[in-house]
Amino acid sequence: EAAVTQSPRSKVAVTGGKVTLSCHQTNNHDYMYWYRQDTGHGLRLIHYSYVADSTEKGDIPDGYKASRPSQENFSLILELASLSQTAVYFCASSDAGGQDTQYFGPGTRLLVL
Amino acid sequence: QQQVRQSPQSLTVWEGETAILNCSYEDSTFDYFPWYRLFPGESPALLIAIRPVSNKKEDGRFTIFFNKREKKLSLHITDSQPGDSATYFCAASGGTGSKLSFGKGAKLTVSP
């Protein structure tokens, strides 16, 4: 049974539109992360959170917002989607931050036209 | 600034050969080095990890060799199989840091 789920699994958005990607985990983990994966760039951290109602900027936060309303849920918001945000987005959770195994969701494939 | 670097970016080996994927890092406070594997269409998953108390970690056909002085590590995949074809990410974190720094990944293709 999948412990980290993401929705939607794929999405087509228009430039300038708002996009919300959702992540839900049943691992009872404190840490949650949002990454984007692009060919040639690997996995890049956008935002992360180690407690509900608090988020932290990752390495590439510009153009993205995050929300952690509960321990189980973590959302990534693109207020004004741009072509450059076309990518695969992965959510992950871990128990002890960077020193522990991260468990990834299935990913969301986002295409911005 | 890329804190974790991988080479080569892509590698093709024949079935049965040993594939070697290299990784280097900048931050001397890094003390946890996991490798994640990503199959096409799937999600990244932890493959094997090492901490600098050891210079070698083995798990079946997968071995990490670690050189703290040179800030380098490598992943050796012996008796490579077509099913090992995937992208391999080296990552690192340090101290009480909350984040993992990932390399750009290395695409491995194992030809039968």
Tab-separated table of C-alpha atoms in Angstrom:
chain	number	residue	atom	x	y	z
A	1	GLU	CA	0.000	0.000	0.000
A	2	ALA	CA	1.527	3.266	-1.189
A	3	ALA	CA	2.632	5.430	1.705
A	4	VAL	CA	3.177	8.622	-0.320
A	5	THR	CA	0.541	9.521	-2.867
A	6	GLN	CA	0.347	12.466	-5.216
A	7	SER	CA	-2.453	14.051	-7.172
A	8	PRO	CA	-2.935	14.668	-9.942
A	9	ARG	CA	-0.598	12.197	-11.634
A	10	SER	CA	-0.455	14.364	-14.698
A	11	LYS	CA	-1.685	17.792	-15.615
A	12	VAL	CA	-1.724	20.173	-18.522
A	13	ALA	CA	-1.814	23.817	-17.496
A	14	VAL	CA	-1.878	27.093	-19.382
A	15	THR	CA	0.763	29.742	-18.965
A	16	GLY	CA	-0.267	32.177	-16.263
A	17	GLY	CA	-2.715	29.791	-14.681
A	18	LYS	CA	-2.658	28.494	-11.123
A	19	VAL	CA	-1.612	24.929	-10.437
A	20	THR	CA	-1.836	23.045	-7.163
A	21	LEU	CA	-0.073	19.735	-6.663
A	22	SER	CA	-1.044	17.681	-3.650
A	23	CYS	CA	0.861	15.116	-1.608
A	24	HIS	CA	-0.371	12.823	1.143
A	25	GLN	CA	1.709	10.505	3.305
A	26	THR	CA	0.749	7.812	5.759
A	27	ASN	CA	4.287	7.200	7.049
A	28	ASN	CA	3.786	9.399	10.104
A	29	HIS	CA	6.904	11.290	9.028
A	30	ASP	CA	7.693	14.807	10.137
A	31	TYR	CA	9.635	15.802	7.019
A	32	MET	CA	8.105	16.323	3.596
A	33	TYR	CA	9.763	17.568	0.439
A	34	TRP	CA	8.917	18.752	-3.054
A	35	TYR	CA	11.413	18.104	-5.851
A	36	ARG	CA	11.349	18.676	-9.553
A	37	GLN	CA	13.113	16.408	-11.949
A	38	ASP	CA	14.436	17.593	-15.264
A	39	THR	CA	16.783	15.824	-17.615
A	40	GLY	CA	20.238	17.228	-17.052
A	41	HIS	CA	19.363	18.779	-13.705
A	42	GLY	CA	18.603	15.761	-11.597
A	43	LEU	CA	16.436	16.196	-8.531
A	44	ARG	CA	16.177	19.745	-7.264
A	45	LEU	CA	14.564	20.680	-3.978
A	46	ILE	CA	11.832	23.307	-4.189
A	47	HIS	CA	10.352	23.479	-0.694
A	48	TYR	CA	10.324	21.301	2.363
A	49	SER	CA	8.685	21.155	5.761
A	50	TYR	CA	9.527	19.532	9.081
A	51	VAL	CA	6.353	20.425	10.957
A	52	ALA	CA	2.756	21.235	10.142
A	53	ASP	CA	1.959	24.871	9.387
A	54	SER	CA	5.564	25.640	8.532
A	55	THR	CA	7.509	25.444	5.284
A	56	GLU	CA	11.098	26.148	4.280
A	57	LYS	CA	12.627	27.215	1.009
A	58	GLY	CA	14.703	24.698	-0.831
A	59	ASP	CA	17.261	25.338	-3.529
A	60	ILE	CA	14.905	26.581	-6.268
A	61	PRO	CA	11.847	28.142	-4.553
A	62	ASP	CA	11.220	31.000	-6.988
A	63	GLY	CA	7.816	30.739	-8.643
A	64	TYR	CA	6.550	28.171	-6.134
A	65	LYS	CA	4.716	28.279	-2.831
A	66	ALA	CA	4.143	25.437	-0.401
A	67	SER	CA	1.571	24.653	2.231
A	68	ARG	CA	1.651	22.074	5.047
A	69	PRO	CA	-1.769	22.160	6.699
A	70	SER	CA	-1.232	18.883	8.541
A	71	GLN	CA	1.483	16.302	9.120
A	72	GLU	CA	0.041	14.150	6.342
A	73	ASN	CA	-0.480	16.757	3.628
A	74	PHE	CA	1.907	18.976	1.705
A	75	SER	CA	0.934	21.036	-1.325
A	76	LEU	CA	2.941	22.817	-3.982
A	77	ILE	CA	1.356	25.850	-5.578
A	78	LEU	CA	2.320	27.512	-8.828
A	79	GLU	CA	0.484	30.841	-8.740
A	80	LEU	CA	1.423	31.837	-12.291
A	81	ALA	CA	2.549	28.768	-14.187
A	82	SER	CA	5.289	29.292	-16.757
A	83	LEU	CA	6.690	27.185	-19.590
A	84	SER	CA	9.898	26.652	-17.616
A	85	GLN	CA	7.939	24.849	-14.900
A	86	THR	CA	7.186	21.919	-17.171
A	87	ALA	CA	8.741	18.990	-15.326
A	88	VAL	CA	8.058	15.927	-13.236
A	89	TYR	CA	7.368	16.792	-9.611
A	90	PHE	CA	8.080	14.360	-6.809
A	91	CYS	CA	6.923	14.571	-3.233
A	92	ALA	CA	8.847	12.698	-0.549
A	93	SER	CA	8.713	12.111	3.172
A	94	SER	CA	11.300	11.103	5.746
A	95	ASP	CA	11.484	10.522	9.454
A	96	ALA	CA	14.744	12.251	10.315
A	97	GLY	CA	15.399	14.837	7.654
A	98	GLY	CA	18.433	14.587	5.433
A	99	GLN	CA	19.995	11.779	7.440
A	100	ASP	CA	17.219	9.319	6.779
A	101	THR	CA	15.661	7.463	3.881
A	102	GLN	CA	13.340	9.558	1.785
A	103	TYR	CA	10.233	7.828	0.450
A	104	PHE	CA	9.010	9.239	-2.808
A	105	GLY	CA	5.567	9.474	-4.268
A	106	PRO	CA	4.796	8.364	-7.839
A	107	GLY	CA	5.350	11.813	-9.291
A	108	THR	CA	3.221	14.342	-11.158
A	109	ARG	CA	3.984	15.086	-14.769
A	110	LEU	CA	3.199	18.748	-15.402
A	111	LEU	CA	3.064	20.241	-18.863
A	112	VAL	CA	2.644	24.002	-19.114
A	113	LEU	CA	1.554	25.257	-22.511
B	1	GLN	CA	26.452	25.860	-6.860
B	2	GLN	CA	26.397	22.123	-7.373
B	3	GLN	CA	27.435	20.551	-4.087
B	4	VAL	CA	27.345	17.009	-5.410
B	5	ARG	CA	28.797	16.155	-8.794
B	6	GLN	CA	28.403	12.939	-10.730
B	7	SER	CA	30.295	11.438	-13.621
B	8	PRO	CA	29.792	10.169	-16.164
B	9	GLN	CA	26.378	11.565	-17.025
B	10	SER	CA	25.623	8.411	-18.956
B	11	LEU	CA	27.239	5.002	-19.184
B	12	THR	CA	26.619	1.930	-21.289
B	13	VAL	CA	28.002	-1.450	-20.302
B	14	TRP	CA	27.465	-5.000	-21.486
B	15	GLU	CA	25.577	-7.510	-19.433
B	16	GLY	CA	27.929	-9.107	-16.916
B	17	GLU	CA	30.366	-6.176	-16.772
B	18	THR	CA	30.973	-3.926	-13.792
B	19	ALA	CA	29.488	-0.460	-14.007
B	20	ILE	CA	31.223	2.294	-12.064
B	21	LEU	CA	29.447	5.532	-11.260
B	22	ASN	CA	31.422	8.343	-9.666
B	23	CYS	CA	30.459	11.083	-7.261
B	24	SER	CA	32.294	13.953	-5.595
B	25	TYR	CA	31.230	16.575	-3.100
B	26	GLU	CA	32.319	19.948	-1.778
B	27	ASP	CA	31.024	20.241	1.757
B	28	SER	CA	33.338	18.572	4.278
B	29	THR	CA	30.499	18.454	6.829
B	30	PHE	CA	28.583	15.930	4.715
B	31	ASP	CA	28.403	12.651	6.601
B	32	TYR	CA	25.640	10.655	4.926
B	33	PHE	CA	25.801	9.533	1.312
B	34	PRO	CA	22.860	7.641	-0.153
B	35	TRP	CA	22.427	6.489	-3.726
B	36	TYR	CA	18.927	6.549	-5.174
B	37	ARG	CA	17.823	4.686	-8.263
B	38	LEU	CA	15.111	5.851	-10.661
B	39	PHE	CA	13.586	3.519	-13.219
B	40	PRO	CA	11.737	5.187	-16.114
B	41	GLY	CA	8.173	5.996	-15.154
B	42	GLU	CA	8.726	5.179	-11.505
B	43	SER	CA	9.818	7.118	-8.431
B	44	PRO	CA	13.303	7.348	-6.899
B	45	ALA	CA	14.082	4.757	-4.263
B	46	LEU	CA	17.002	4.323	-1.907
B	47	LEU	CA	19.469	1.759	-3.218
B	48	ILE	CA	22.362	1.848	-0.769
B	49	ALA	CA	23.932	4.381	1.597
B	50	ILE	CA	27.213	4.915	3.444
B	51	ARG	CA	28.452	6.964	6.386
B	52	PRO	CA	32.141	7.955	6.608
B	53	VAL	CA	32.856	5.692	9.561
B	54	SER	CA	33.410	3.110	6.858
B	55	ASN	CA	35.104	3.361	3.464
B	56	LYS	CA	33.113	0.557	1.906
B	57	LYS	CA	29.500	-0.572	1.956
B	58	GLU	CA	28.326	-3.656	0.163
B	59	ASP	CA	24.838	-4.935	-0.597
B	60	GLY	CA	24.751	-7.806	-3.014
B	61	ARG	CA	26.027	-6.642	-6.392
B	62	PHE	CA	26.144	-3.012	-5.260
B	63	THR	CA	29.174	-1.569	-3.479
B	64	ILE	CA	30.010	1.980	-2.431
B	65	PHE	CA	33.688	2.900	-2.136
B	66	PHE	CA	34.305	6.064	-0.137
B	67	ASN	CA	37.396	8.270	0.008
B	68	LYS	CA	36.958	10.961	2.649
B	69	ARG	CA	40.302	12.651	2.001
B	70	GLU	CA	39.522	13.204	-1.652
B	71	LYS	CA	35.779	13.791	-1.047
B	72	LYS	CA	34.909	11.149	-3.576
B	73	LEU	CA	32.795	8.036	-3.669
B	74	SER	CA	31.791	5.563	-6.310
B	75	LEU	CA	29.057	3.017	-6.845
B	76	HIS	CA	30.138	-0.282	-8.357
B	77	ILE	CA	27.535	-2.569	-9.861
B	78	THR	CA	29.035	-5.965	-10.544
B	79	ASP	CA	27.591	-8.506	-12.993
B	80	SER	CA	25.385	-5.778	-14.467
B	81	GLN	CA	21.988	-6.879	-15.723
B	82	PRO	CA	19.613	-5.223	-18.214
B	83	GLY	CA	17.253	-4.714	-15.279
B	84	ASP	CA	19.845	-2.401	-13.718
B	85	SER	CA	19.258	0.105	-16.503
B	86	ALA	CA	18.111	3.237	-14.694
B	87	THR	CA	19.238	6.667	-13.569
B	88	TYR	CA	21.361	6.660	-10.432
B	89	PHE	CA	21.533	9.675	-8.150
B	90	CYS	CA	24.294	10.311	-5.653
B	91	ALA	CA	23.206	12.465	-2.704
B	92	ALA	CA	24.705	13.884	0.472
B	93	SER	CA	23.694	15.533	3.713
B	94	GLY	CA	25.471	16.658	6.831
B	95	GLY	CA	24.999	17.042	10.555
B	96	THR	CA	21.486	17.868	11.555
B	97	GLY	CA	20.661	19.197	8.092
B	98	SER	CA	17.149	18.651	6.893
B	99	LYS	CA	18.037	18.447	3.233
B	100	LEU	CA	19.645	16.056	0.848
B	101	SER	CA	21.759	17.509	-1.929
B	102	PHE	CA	21.381	15.427	-5.081
B	103	GLY	CA	23.707	15.139	-8.010
B	104	LYS	CA	22.382	15.476	-11.528
B	105	GLY	CA	22.177	11.750	-11.986
B	106	ALA	CA	23.866	9.171	-14.181
B	107	LYS	CA	21.925	7.187	-16.753
B	108	LEU	CA	23.091	3.595	-16.890
B	109	THR	CA	22.223	1.355	-19.804
B	110	VAL	CA	23.070	-2.321	-19.643
B	111	SER	CA	23.040	-3.988	-23.044
B	112	PRO	CA	22.297	-7.729	-23.276
